[in-house]
Short mmCIF file of C-alpha atoms in Angstrom, two decimals:
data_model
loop_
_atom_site.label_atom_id
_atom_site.label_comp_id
_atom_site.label_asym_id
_atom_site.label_seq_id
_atom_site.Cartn_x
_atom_site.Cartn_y
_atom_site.Cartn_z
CA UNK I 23 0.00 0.00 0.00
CA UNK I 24 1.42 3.53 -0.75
CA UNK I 25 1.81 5.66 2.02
CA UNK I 26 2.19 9.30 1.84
CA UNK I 27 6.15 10.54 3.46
CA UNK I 28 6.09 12.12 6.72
CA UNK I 29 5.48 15.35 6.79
CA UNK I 30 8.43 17.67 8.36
CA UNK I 31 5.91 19.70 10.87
CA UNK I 32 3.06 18.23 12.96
CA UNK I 33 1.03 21.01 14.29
CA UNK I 34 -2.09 21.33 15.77
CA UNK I 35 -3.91 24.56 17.65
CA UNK I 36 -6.66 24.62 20.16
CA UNK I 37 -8.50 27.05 21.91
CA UNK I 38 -10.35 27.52 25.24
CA UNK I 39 -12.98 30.10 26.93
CA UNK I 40 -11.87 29.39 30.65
CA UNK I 41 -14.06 30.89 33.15
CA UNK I 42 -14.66 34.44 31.19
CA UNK I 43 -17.23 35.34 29.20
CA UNK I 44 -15.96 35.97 26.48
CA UNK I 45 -12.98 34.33 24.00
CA UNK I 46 -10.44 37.39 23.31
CA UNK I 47 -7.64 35.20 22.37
CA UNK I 48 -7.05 34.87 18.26
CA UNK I 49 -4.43 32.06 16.81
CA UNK I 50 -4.29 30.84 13.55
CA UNK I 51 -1.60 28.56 12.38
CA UNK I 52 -0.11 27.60 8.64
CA UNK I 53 2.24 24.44 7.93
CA UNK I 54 0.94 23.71 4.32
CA UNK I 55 2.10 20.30 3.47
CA UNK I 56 4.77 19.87 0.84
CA UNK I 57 6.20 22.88 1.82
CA UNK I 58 9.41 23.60 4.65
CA UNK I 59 8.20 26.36 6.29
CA UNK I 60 5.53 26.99 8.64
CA UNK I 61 3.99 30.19 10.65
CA UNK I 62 2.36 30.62 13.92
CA UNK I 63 1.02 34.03 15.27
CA UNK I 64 -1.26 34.29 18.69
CA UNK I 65 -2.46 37.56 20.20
CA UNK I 66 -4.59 37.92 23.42
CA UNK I 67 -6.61 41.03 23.80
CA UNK I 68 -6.28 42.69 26.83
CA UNK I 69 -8.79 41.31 29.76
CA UNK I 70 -10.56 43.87 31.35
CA UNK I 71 -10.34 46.46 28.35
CA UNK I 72 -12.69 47.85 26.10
CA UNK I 73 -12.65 45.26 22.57
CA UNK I 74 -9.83 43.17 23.67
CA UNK I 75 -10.99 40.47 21.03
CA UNK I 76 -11.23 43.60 18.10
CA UNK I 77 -7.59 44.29 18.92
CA UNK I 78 -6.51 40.23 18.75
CA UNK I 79 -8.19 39.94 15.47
CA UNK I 80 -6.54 42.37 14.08
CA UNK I 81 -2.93 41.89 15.67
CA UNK I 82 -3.45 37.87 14.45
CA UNK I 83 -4.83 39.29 10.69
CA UNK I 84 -2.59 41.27 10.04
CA UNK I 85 0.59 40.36 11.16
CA UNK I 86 -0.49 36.52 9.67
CA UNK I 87 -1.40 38.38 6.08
CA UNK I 88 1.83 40.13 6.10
CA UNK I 89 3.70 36.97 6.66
CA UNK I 90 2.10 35.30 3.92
CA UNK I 91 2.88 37.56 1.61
CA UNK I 92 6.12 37.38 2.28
CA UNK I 93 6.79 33.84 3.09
CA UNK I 94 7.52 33.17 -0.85
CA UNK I 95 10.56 34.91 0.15
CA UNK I 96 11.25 32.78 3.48
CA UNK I 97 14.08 30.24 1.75
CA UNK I 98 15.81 33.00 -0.29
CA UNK I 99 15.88 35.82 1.99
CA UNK I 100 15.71 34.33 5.23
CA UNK I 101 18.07 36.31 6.98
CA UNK I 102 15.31 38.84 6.59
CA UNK I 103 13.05 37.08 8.35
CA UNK I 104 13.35 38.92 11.56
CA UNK I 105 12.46 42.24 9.64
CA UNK I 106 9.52 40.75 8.44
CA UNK I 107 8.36 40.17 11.53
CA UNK I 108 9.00 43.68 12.88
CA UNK I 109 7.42 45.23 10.22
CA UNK I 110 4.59 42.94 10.36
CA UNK I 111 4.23 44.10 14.28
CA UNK I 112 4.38 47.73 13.19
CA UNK I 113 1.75 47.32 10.68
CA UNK I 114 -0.53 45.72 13.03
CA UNK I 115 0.42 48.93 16.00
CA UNK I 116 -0.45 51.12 12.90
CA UNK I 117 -4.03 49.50 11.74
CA UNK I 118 -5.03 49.20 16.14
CA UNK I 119 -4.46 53.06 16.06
CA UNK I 120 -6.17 53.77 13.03
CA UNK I 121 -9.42 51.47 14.37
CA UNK I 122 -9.27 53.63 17.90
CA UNK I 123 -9.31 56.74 16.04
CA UNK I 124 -12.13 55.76 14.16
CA UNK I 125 -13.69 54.11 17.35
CA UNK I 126 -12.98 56.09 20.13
CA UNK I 127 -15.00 54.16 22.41
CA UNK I 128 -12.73 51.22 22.21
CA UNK I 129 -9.44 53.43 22.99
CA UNK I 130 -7.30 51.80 25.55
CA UNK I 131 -7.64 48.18 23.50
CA UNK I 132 -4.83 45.90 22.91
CA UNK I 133 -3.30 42.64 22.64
CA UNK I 134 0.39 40.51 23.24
CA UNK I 135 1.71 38.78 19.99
CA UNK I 136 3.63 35.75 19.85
CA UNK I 137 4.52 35.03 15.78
CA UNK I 138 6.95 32.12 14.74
CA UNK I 139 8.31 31.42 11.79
CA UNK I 140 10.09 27.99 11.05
CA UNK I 141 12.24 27.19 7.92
CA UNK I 142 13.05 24.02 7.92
CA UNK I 143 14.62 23.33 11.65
CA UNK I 144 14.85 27.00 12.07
CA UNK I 145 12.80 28.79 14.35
CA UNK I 146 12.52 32.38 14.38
CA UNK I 147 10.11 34.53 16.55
CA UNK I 148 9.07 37.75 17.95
CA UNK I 149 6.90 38.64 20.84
CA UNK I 150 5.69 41.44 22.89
CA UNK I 151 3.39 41.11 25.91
CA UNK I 152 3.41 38.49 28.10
CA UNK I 153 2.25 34.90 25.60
CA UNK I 154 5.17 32.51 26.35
CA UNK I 155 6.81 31.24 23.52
CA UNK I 156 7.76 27.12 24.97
CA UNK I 157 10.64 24.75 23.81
CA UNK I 158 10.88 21.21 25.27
CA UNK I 159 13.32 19.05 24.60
CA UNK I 160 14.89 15.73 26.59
CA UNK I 161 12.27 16.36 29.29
CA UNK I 162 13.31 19.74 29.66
CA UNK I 163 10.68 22.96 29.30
CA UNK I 164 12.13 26.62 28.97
CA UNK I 165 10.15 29.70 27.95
CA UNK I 166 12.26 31.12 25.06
CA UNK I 167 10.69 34.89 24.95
CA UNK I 168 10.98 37.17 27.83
CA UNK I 169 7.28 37.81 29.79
CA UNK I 170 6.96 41.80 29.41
CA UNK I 171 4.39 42.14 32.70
CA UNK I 172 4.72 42.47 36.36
CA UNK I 173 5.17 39.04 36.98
CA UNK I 174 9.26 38.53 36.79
CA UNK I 175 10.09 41.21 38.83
CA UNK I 176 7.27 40.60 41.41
CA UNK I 177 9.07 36.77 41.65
CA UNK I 178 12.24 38.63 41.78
CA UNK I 179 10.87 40.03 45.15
CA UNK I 180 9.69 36.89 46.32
CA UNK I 181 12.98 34.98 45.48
CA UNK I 182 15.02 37.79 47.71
CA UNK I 183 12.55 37.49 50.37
CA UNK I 184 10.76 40.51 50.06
CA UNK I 185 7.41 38.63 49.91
CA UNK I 186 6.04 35.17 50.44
CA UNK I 187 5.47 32.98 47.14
CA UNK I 188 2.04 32.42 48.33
CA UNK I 189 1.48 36.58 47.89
CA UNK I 190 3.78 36.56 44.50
CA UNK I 191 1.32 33.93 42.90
CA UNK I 192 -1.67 35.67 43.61
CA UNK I 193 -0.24 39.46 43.07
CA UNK I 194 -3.05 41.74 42.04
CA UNK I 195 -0.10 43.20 39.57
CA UNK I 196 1.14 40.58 38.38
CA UNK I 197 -0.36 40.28 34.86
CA UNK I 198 -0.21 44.03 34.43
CA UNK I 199 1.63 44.29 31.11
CA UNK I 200 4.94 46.64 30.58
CA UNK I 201 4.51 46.38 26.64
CA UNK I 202 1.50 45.25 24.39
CA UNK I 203 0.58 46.13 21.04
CA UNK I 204 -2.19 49.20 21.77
CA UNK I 205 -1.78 51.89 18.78
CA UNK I 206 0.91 53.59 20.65
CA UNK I 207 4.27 53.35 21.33
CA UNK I 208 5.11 49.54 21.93
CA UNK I 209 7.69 49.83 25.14
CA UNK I 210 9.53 46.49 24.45
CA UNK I 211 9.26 43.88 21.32
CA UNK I 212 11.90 40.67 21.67
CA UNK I 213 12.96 39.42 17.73
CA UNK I 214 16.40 37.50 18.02
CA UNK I 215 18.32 37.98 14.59
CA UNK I 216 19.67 34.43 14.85
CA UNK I 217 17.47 31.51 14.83
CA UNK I 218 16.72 29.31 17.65
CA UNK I 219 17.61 25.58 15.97
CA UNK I 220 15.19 22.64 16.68
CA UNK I 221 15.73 18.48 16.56
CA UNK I 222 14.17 15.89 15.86
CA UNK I 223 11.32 15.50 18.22
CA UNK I 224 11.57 19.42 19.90
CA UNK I 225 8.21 20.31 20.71
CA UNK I 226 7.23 23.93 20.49
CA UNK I 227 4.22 25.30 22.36
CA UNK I 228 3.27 29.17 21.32
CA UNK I 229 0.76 30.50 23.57
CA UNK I 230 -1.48 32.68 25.41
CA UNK I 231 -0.81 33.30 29.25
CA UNK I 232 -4.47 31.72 30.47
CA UNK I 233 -2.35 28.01 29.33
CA UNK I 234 0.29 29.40 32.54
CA UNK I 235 -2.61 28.71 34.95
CA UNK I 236 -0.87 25.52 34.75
CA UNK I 237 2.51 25.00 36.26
CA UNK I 238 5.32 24.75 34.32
CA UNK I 239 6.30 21.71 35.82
CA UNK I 240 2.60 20.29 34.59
CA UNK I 241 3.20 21.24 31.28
CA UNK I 242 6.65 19.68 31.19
CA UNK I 243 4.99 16.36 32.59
CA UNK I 244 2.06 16.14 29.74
CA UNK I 245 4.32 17.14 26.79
CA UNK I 246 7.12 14.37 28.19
CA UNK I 247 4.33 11.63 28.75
CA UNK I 248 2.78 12.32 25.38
CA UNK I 249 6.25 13.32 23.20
CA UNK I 250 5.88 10.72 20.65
CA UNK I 251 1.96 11.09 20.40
CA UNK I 252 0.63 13.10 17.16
CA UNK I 253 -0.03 16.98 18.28
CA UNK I 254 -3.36 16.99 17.83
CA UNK I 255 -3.25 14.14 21.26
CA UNK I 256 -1.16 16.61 23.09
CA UNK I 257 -3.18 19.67 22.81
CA UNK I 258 -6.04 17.83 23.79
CA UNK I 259 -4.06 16.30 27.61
CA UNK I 260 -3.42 20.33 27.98
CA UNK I 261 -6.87 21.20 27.42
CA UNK I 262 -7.65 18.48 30.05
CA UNK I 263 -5.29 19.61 31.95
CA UNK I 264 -6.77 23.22 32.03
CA UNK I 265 -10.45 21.98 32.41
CA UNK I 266 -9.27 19.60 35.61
CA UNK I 267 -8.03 22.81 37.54
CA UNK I 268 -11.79 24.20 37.34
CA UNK I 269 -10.57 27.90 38.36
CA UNK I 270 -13.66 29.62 37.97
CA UNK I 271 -10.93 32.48 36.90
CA UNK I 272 -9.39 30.74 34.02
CA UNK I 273 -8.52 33.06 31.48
CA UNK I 274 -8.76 32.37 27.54
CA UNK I 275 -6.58 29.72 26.35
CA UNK I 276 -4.99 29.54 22.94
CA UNK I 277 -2.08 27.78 21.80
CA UNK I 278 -0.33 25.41 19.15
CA UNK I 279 1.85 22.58 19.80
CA UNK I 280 4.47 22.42 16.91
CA UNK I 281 6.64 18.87 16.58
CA UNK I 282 9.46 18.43 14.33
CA UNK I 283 9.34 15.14 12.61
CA UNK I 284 12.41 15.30 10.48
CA UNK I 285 15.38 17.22 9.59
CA UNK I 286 15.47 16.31 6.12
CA UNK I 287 16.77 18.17 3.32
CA UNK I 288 14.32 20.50 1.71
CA UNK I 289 12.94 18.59 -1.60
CA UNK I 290 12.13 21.87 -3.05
CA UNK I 291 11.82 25.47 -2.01
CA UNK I 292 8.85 27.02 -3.00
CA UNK I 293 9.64 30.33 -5.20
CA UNK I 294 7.75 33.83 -5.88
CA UNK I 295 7.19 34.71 -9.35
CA UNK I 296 9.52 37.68 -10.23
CA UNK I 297 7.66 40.99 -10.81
CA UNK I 298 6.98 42.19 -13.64
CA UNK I 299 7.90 38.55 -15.32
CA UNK I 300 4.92 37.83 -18.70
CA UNK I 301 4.98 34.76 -19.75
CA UNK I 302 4.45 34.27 -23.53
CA UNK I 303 4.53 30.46 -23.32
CA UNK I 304 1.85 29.10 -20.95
CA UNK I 305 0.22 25.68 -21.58
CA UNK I 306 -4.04 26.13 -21.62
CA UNK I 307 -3.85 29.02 -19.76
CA UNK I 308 -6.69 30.96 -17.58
CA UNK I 309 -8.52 33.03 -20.14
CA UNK I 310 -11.95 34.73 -20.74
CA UNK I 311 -14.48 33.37 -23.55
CA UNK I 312 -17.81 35.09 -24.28
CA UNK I 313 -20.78 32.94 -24.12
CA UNK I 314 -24.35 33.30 -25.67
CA UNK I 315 -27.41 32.55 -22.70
CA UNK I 316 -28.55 28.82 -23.44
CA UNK I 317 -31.53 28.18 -25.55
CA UNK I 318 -30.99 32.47 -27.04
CA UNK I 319 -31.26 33.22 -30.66
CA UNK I 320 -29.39 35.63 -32.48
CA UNK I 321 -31.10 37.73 -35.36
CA UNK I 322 -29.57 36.92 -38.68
CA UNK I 323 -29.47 40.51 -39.62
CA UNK I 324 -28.66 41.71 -35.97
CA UNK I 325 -25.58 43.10 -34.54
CA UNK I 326 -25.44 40.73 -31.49
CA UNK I 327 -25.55 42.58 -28.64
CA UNK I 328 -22.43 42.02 -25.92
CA UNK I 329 -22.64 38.68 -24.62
CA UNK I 330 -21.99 38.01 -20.90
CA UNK I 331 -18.55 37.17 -20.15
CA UNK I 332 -18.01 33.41 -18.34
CA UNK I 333 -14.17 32.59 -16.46
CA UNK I 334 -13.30 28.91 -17.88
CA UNK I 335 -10.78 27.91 -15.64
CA UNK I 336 -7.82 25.98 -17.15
CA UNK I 337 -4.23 24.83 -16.34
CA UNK I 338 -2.22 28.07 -14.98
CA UNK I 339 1.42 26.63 -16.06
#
């Protein structure tokens, strides 16, 4: 029986309302098969702020969009990469001003972002806000991206002995954020130049903070127990996970859990047409016919009139 190869990514994404009422968390995901590279981009509106979901949507459309457009130039350009990622943060700042200005009711919205890109076993990223960006590897979890909120500096105070951990953990402060995507100046944005470099059988895990209602140490133990388990199986233990707590305070939950199934050799990089480039030669191209409505005569004698215009769709070379 033929069997198709292994793909190089196994991804899935799942989301989660938690105890509020509504979802403000956006996440879309895109590891087309056949191809080597792969995108990832989660934003979490603000809780507690006027159209926290408005400002996620459009963090996660835009920057996403931007991405894509560019991706053709991923393999070619990838040391670029990182300034497509900026830029793709900027636009997104840009088009959250430009909906407060028009909405003024909603000003003071805003959302994190967490976007990967992977190129092969690369992984780049950027981030701002406070939606961890996971690695796991040999039983090992580490948060790659820095969390820009309260909450490392109040465990700072608790580690010195300034507080008790029982008063760190439950810190009224501790998910205020120092830098967030908001139509304003953004404080702090983390976008190594150099990529991060997976194996065979990392595990990455982008997403929003309401997932850090579990200990770390719990999220280590469900992506060790279920490492060599399809994605989709992992996301749903977290989920479990989550839903076991029952914190009637559970924030949103978004995430995806990326595996790396091979190393491989890229079998072919996928290329953007050059601009400008005509091309004279095309086999049964796309093209435009004029068609007559069925069962209509046309007067021997008469100019037809202009038919209606029908696409036939053919081979596009």
């Amino acid at each position: 029986m033929w069997k198709s190869p292994e793909p190089r990514f196994d991804v899935a994404s799942a989301v989660c309302q938690g105890g509020r009422d509504y979802q403000e968390d956006a996440i879309v995901t895109d590891f087309p098969s056949g191809s080597d590279i792969g995108m990832a981009v989660l934003a979490d509106g603000m809780g507690g702020h006027a159209a926290g979901d408005v400002a996620s949507n459009i963090v996660v459309t835009e920057v996403f969009s931007e991405l894509k457009f560019e991706s053709a130039n991923f393999a070619e350009r990838e040391s670029a990469i990182p300034d497509y990622l900026t830029a793709a943060a900027a636009n997104a700042n840009a088009c959250v001003r430009d909906y407060v200005q028009d909405n003024p009711r909603v000003r003071g919205m805003g959302a994190t972002l967490a976007s990967v890109v992977v190129v092969e076993n690369r992984l780049y990223w950027m981030s701002i806000g406070d939606s961890p960006i996971y690695h796991f590897r040999g039983g090992i979890l580490r948060q790659l991206n820095e969390d820009h909120s309260l909450a490392p500096q109040i465990d700072a105070m608790a580690k010195s002995g300034l507080i008790d951990e029982e008063t760190a953990r439950n810190h009224p402060d501790r998910n205020c954020l120092t830098s967030v995507i908001i139509g304003d100046r953004v404080a702090r944005a983390d976008c190594p130049r150099l990529p991060f470099r997976l194996e065979v059988g990392d595990i990455v895990v982008v997403a929003s903070d309401g997932l850090q209602y579990l200990e770390e140490s719990e999220i280590a133990r469900i992506l060790n127990r279920y490492r060599r388990r399809r994605s989709a199986e992992i996301a749903e233990h977290l989920l479990t996970a989550i839903h076991a707590l029952g914190d009637p305070d559970q924030d949103n939950v978004s995430f995806a859990v990326i595996k790396l199934n091979h190393d491989r050799p890229a079998r072919q990089a996928l290329r953007r047409k050059p601009a400008g480039l005509v091309e004279q030669n095309m086999a049964r191209p796309t093209r435009v016919v004029p068609m007559t409505e069925p069962g209509a005569a046309t007067p021997a004698k008469a100019r037809p009139q202009e038919p209606p215009l029908r696409l036939v769709s053919g081979d596009k070379g």
